[in-house]
Coordinates of C-alpha atoms in Angstrom, one line a residue:
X123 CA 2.0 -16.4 -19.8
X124 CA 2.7 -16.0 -16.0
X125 CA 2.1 -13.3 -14.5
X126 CA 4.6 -10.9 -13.2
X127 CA 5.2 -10.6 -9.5
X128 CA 5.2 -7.2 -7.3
X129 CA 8.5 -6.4 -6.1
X130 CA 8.1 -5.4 -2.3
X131 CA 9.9 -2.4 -1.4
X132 CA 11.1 -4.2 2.0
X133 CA 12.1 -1.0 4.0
X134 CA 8.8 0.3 3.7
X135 CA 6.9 -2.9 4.5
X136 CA 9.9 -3.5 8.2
X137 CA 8.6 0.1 9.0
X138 CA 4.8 -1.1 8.5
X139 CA 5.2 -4.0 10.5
X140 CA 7.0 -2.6 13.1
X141 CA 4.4 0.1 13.3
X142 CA 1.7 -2.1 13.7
X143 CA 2.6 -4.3 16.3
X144 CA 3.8 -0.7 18.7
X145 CA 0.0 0.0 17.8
X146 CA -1.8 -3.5 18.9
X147 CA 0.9 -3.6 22.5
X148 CA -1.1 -0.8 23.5
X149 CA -4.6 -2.0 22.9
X150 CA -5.8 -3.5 26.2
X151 CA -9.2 -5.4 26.9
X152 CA -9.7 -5.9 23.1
X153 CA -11.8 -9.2 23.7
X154 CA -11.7 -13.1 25.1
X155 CA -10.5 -16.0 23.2
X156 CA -12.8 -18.7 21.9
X157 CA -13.9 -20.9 24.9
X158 CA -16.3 -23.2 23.1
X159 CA -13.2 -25.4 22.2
X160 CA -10.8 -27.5 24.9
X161 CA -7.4 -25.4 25.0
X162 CA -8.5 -22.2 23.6
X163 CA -10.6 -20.3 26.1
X164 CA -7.2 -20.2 28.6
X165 CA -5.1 -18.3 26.3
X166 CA -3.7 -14.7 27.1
X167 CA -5.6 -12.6 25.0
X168 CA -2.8 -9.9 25.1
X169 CA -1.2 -12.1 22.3
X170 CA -0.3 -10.6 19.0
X171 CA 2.1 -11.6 15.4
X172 CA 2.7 -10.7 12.6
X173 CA 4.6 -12.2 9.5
X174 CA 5.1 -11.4 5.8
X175 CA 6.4 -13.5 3.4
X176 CA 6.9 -12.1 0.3
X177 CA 7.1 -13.5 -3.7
X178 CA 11.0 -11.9 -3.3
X179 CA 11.6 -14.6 -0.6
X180 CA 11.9 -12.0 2.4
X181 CA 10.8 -12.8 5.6
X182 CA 9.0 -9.7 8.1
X183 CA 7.6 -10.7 11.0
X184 CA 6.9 -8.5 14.5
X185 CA 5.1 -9.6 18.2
X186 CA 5.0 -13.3 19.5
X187 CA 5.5 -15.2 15.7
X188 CA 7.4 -18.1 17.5
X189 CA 4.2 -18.6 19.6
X190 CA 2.2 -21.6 17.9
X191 CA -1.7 -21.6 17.6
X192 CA -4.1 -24.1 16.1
X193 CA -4.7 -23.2 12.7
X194 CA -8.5 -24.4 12.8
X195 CA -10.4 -23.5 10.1
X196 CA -7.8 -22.6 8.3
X197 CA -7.0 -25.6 7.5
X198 CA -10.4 -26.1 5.6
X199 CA -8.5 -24.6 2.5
X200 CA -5.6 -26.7 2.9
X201 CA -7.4 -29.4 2.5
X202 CA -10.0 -28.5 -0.1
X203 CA -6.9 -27.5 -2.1
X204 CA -6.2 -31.3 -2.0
X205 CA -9.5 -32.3 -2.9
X206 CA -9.6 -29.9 -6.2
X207 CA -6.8 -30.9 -7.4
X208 CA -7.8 -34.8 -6.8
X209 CA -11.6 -33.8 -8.8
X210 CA -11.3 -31.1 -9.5
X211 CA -14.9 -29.3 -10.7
X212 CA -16.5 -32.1 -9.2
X213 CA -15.8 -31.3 -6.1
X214 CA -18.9 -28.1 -6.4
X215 CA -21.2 -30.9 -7.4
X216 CA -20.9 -31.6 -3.7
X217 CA -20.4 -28.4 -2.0
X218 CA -21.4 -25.1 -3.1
X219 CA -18.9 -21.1 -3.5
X220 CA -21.8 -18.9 -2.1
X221 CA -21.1 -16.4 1.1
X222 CA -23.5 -17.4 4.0
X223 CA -26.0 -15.7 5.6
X224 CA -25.6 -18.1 8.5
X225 CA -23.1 -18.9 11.2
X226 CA -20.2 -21.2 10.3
X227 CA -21.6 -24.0 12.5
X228 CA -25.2 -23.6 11.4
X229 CA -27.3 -26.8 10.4
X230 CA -30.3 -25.3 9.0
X231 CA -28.5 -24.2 5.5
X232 CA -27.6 -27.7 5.4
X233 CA -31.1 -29.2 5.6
X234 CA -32.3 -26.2 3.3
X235 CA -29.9 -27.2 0.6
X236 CA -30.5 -31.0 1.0
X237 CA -27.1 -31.8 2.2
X238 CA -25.2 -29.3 -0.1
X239 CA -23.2 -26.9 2.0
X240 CA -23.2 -23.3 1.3
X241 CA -19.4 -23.5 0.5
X242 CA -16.5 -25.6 1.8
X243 CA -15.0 -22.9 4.8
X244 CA -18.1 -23.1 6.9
X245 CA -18.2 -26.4 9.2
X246 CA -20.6 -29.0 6.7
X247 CA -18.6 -28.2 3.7
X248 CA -15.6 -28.8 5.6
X249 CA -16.4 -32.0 6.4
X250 CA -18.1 -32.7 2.7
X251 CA -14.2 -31.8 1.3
X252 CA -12.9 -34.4 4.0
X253 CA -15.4 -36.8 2.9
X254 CA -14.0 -36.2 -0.5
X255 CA -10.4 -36.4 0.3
X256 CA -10.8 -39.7 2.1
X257 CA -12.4 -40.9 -1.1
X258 CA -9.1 -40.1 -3.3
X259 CA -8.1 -43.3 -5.4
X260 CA -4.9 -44.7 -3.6
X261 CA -2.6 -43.1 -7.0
X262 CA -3.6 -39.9 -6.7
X263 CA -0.5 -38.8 -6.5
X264 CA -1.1 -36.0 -4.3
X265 CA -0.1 -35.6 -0.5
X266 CA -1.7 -37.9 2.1
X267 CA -3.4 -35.5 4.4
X268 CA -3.3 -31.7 5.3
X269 CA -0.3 -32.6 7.7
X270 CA 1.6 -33.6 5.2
X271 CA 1.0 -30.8 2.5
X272 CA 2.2 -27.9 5.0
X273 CA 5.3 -29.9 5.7
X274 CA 5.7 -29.7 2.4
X275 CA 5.3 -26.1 1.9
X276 CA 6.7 -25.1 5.2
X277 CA 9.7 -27.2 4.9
X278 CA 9.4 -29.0 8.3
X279 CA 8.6 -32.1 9.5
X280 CA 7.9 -31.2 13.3
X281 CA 4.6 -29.3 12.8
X282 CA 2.8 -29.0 16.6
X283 CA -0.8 -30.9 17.5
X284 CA -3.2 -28.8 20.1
X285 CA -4.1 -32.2 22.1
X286 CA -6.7 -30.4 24.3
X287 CA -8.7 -30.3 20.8
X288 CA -8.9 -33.8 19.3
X289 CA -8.3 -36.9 21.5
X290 CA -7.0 -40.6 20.1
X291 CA -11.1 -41.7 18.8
X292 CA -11.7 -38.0 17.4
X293 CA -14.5 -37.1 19.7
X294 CA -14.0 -34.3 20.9
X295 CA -15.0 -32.2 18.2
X296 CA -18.6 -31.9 19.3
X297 CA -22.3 -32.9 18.7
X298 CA -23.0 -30.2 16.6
X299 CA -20.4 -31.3 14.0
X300 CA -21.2 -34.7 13.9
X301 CA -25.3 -33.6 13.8
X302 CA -23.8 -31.8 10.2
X303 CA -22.2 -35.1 9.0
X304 CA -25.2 -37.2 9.9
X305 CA -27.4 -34.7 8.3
X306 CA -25.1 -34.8 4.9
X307 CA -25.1 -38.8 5.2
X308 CA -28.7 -38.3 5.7
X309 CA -29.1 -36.9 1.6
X310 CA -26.2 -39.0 0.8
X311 CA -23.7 -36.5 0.2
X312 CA -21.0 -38.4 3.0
X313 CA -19.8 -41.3 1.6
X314 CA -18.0 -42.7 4.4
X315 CA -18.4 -43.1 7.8
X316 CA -19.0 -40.3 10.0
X317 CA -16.6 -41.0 12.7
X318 CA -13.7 -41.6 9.8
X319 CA -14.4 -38.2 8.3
X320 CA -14.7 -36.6 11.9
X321 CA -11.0 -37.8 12.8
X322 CA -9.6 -36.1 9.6
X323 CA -11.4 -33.1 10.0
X324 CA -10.4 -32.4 14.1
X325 CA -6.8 -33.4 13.5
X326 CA -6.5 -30.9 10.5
X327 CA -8.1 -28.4 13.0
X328 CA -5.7 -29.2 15.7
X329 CA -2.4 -28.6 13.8
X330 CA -0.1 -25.7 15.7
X331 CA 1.4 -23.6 13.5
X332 CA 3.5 -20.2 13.8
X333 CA 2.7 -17.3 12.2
X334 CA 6.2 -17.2 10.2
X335 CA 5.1 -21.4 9.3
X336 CA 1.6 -19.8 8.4
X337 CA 3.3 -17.2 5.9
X338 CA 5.4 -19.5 4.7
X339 CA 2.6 -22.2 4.1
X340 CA 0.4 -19.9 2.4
X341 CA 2.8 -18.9 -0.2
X342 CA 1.8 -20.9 -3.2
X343 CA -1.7 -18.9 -2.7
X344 CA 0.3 -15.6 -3.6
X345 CA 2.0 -16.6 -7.6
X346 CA 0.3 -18.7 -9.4
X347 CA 0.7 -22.0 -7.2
X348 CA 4.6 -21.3 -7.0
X349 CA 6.3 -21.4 -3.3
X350 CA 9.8 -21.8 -4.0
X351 CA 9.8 -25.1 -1.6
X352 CA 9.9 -27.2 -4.8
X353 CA 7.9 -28.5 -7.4
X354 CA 4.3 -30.1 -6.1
X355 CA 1.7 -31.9 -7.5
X356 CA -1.0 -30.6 -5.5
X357 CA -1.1 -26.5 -7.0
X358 CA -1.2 -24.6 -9.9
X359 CA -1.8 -21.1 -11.3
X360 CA -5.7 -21.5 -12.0
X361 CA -6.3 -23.5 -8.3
X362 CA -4.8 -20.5 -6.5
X363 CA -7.1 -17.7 -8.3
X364 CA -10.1 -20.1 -7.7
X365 CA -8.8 -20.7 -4.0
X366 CA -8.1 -16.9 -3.8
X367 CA -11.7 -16.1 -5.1
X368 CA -13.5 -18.8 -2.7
X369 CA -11.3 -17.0 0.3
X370 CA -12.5 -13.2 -0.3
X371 CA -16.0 -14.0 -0.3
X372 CA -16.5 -17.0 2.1
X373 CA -12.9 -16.8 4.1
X374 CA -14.3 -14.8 7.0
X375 CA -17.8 -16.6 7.5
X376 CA -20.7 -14.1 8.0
X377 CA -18.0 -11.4 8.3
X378 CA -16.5 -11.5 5.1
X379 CA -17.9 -8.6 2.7
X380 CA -16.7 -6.3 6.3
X381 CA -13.4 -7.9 5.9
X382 CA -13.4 -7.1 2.0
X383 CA -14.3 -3.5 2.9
X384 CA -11.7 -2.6 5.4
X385 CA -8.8 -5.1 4.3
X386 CA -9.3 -5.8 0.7
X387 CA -7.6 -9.0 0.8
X388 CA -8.2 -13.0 0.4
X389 CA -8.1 -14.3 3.4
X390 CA -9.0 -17.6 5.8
X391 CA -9.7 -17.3 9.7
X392 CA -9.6 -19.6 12.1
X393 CA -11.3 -19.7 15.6
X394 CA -7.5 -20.0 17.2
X395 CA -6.9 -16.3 16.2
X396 CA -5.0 -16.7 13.0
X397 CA -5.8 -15.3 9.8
X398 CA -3.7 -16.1 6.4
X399 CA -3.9 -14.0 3.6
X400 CA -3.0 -13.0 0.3
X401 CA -1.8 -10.2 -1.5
X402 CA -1.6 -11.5 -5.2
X403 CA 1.7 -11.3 -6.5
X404 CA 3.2 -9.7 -3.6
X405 CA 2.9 -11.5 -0.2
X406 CA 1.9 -14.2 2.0
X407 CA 0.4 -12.8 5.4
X408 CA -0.2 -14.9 8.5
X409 CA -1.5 -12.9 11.7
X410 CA -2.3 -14.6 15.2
X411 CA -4.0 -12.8 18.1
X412 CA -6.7 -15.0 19.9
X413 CA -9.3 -12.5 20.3
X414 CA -12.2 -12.5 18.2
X415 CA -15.6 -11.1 17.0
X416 CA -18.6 -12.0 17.1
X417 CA -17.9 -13.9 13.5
X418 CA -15.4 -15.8 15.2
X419 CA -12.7 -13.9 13.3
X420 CA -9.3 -12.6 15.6
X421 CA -10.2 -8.7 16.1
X422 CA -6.4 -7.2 16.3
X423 CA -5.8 -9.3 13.1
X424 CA -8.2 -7.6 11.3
X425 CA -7.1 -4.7 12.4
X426 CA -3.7 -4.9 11.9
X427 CA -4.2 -6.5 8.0
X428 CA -6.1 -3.0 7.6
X429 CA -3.5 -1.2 8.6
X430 CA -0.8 -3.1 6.3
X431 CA -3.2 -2.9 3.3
X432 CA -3.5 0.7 3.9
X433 CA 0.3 1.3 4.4
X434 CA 1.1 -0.8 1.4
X435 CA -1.5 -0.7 -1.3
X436 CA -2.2 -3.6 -1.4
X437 CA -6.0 -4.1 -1.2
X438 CA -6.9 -5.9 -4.6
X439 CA -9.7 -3.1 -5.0
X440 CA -6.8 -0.5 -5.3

């Protein structure tokens, strides 16, 4: 039986948002942007959005959510979405679901575990679940690459591409990342070549979405794989609870039982200053400021999902 969805009382949740973005206009000096990527570091940090999509089909959005940022990391559930629903259980024979102690671009997990990465949202088991979607068989019937599954679900086919962060051969990722690939190669847990797998995974990373795409990309997270965009073959009800469980406990990096205490919400960062997450039933989040912590996570985005969580009641803890 599905389950039912939360009808949003949309007054209430206008006020909320427009609340929150009065409150993070008048924050000043909250931070920098990342700066260990091309295109990022020159930002204006005084950059804030906000959208809500929710299971009744409204849209809520406040601050700059026409302004398009790289989605980075967050693409790293996009795409193991496409891998679970090519193997699914086999995918964790590859890649592991346990928090990390360690940064999200650490190597020495990796050679701890052999070549098994702690879980698929730090940077080795990102580029384990690209390994394995290169390695779908030609009819899996599923979409092609993370491109084209948010054109899907967003419902647009002119999706932006960050340049500054992947060039034509892929290299410009960095030595670390490609130190992880070698190093999975090394216990044979990358099956193809490491270049091949290094393209995929910057030009996932280098998508430009808005916050309002964002919202509206994450909504088959929200009800049971359901996004009213049209039937696909890629979700279902019992991928989006195990995506949703995989997101509150590793979605944040090392900062993710902080983000479960003050938030109370599945959620996936991204280095760009995004943050997607979920209220289950009820909504579809997307937030974008470019600031961050020293987790890598967007500060005023936190914040601001606190506040909405708060205002709504919609933490999943009650």
């Amino acid at each position: 039986m599905a389950k039912k969805a939360r009808r949003v009382d949309l007054d209430h949740l206008k006020q909320a948002v427009d609340e929150i973005v009065a409150r993070m206009d008048v924050i000043e000096d909250f931070g920098k942007a990342a700066d260990h990527l091309e295109g990022l570091g020159d930002i204006e940090t005084d950059r804030f959005a906000i959208t809500v999509a929710t299971v009744d089909g409204d849209l809520v959005s406040g601050g700059d959510t026409d302004v398009p940022f790289a989605i980075q990391s967050i693409s790293k559930v996009f795409a193991l979405t496409l891998a679970l629903r090519a193997y699914g259980d086999e995918v964790w024979k590859r890649v592991g679901r346990e928090p990390s102690g360690d940064p999200f671009n650490s190597i020495v997990d990796l050679e701890r575990h052999k070549g098994i990465p702690r879980n698929p949202f730090i940077n080795p088991g990102a580029l384990v679940v690209c390994d394995i979607v290169l390695g779908r068989p030609k009819d899996h019937g599923g979409h092609a690459d993370v491109r084209a599954f948010l054109e899907h679900h967003v419902g647009e086919k002119t999706l932006g591409r960050l340049k500054e962060i992947v060039t034509e051969d892929g290299k410009s990722a960095g030595y670390l990342n490609r130190a992880m690939a070698n190093l999975a190669k090394a216990f044979d847990n990358l099956h193809h070549d490491v270049e091949a797998v290094m393209k995929l995974y910057v030009e996932q990373c280098a998508i430009e979405l808005t916050c309002r795409q964002l919202a509206l990309a994450g909504r088959y997270l929200m009800h049971d794989g359901i996004d009213g965009n049209g039937e696909d073959p890629d979700v279902d009800a019992k991928l989006s609870r195990r995506l949703n469980a995989l997101m509150m406990t590793c979605g944040q990096y090392d900062g993710s039982g902080e983000f479960a205490y003050r938030v109370g919400l599945p959620a996936k960062s991204g280095v760009g200053g995004g943050i997607l997450a979920i209220a289950p039933d009820t909504a579809s989040i997307a937030v974008w400021s470019p600031t961050l912590d020293e987790n890598g996570n967007s500060l005023l985005g936190t914040l601001a999902l606190e506040q909405l969580t708060t205002r709504m009641g919609w933490s999943v803890f009650g």
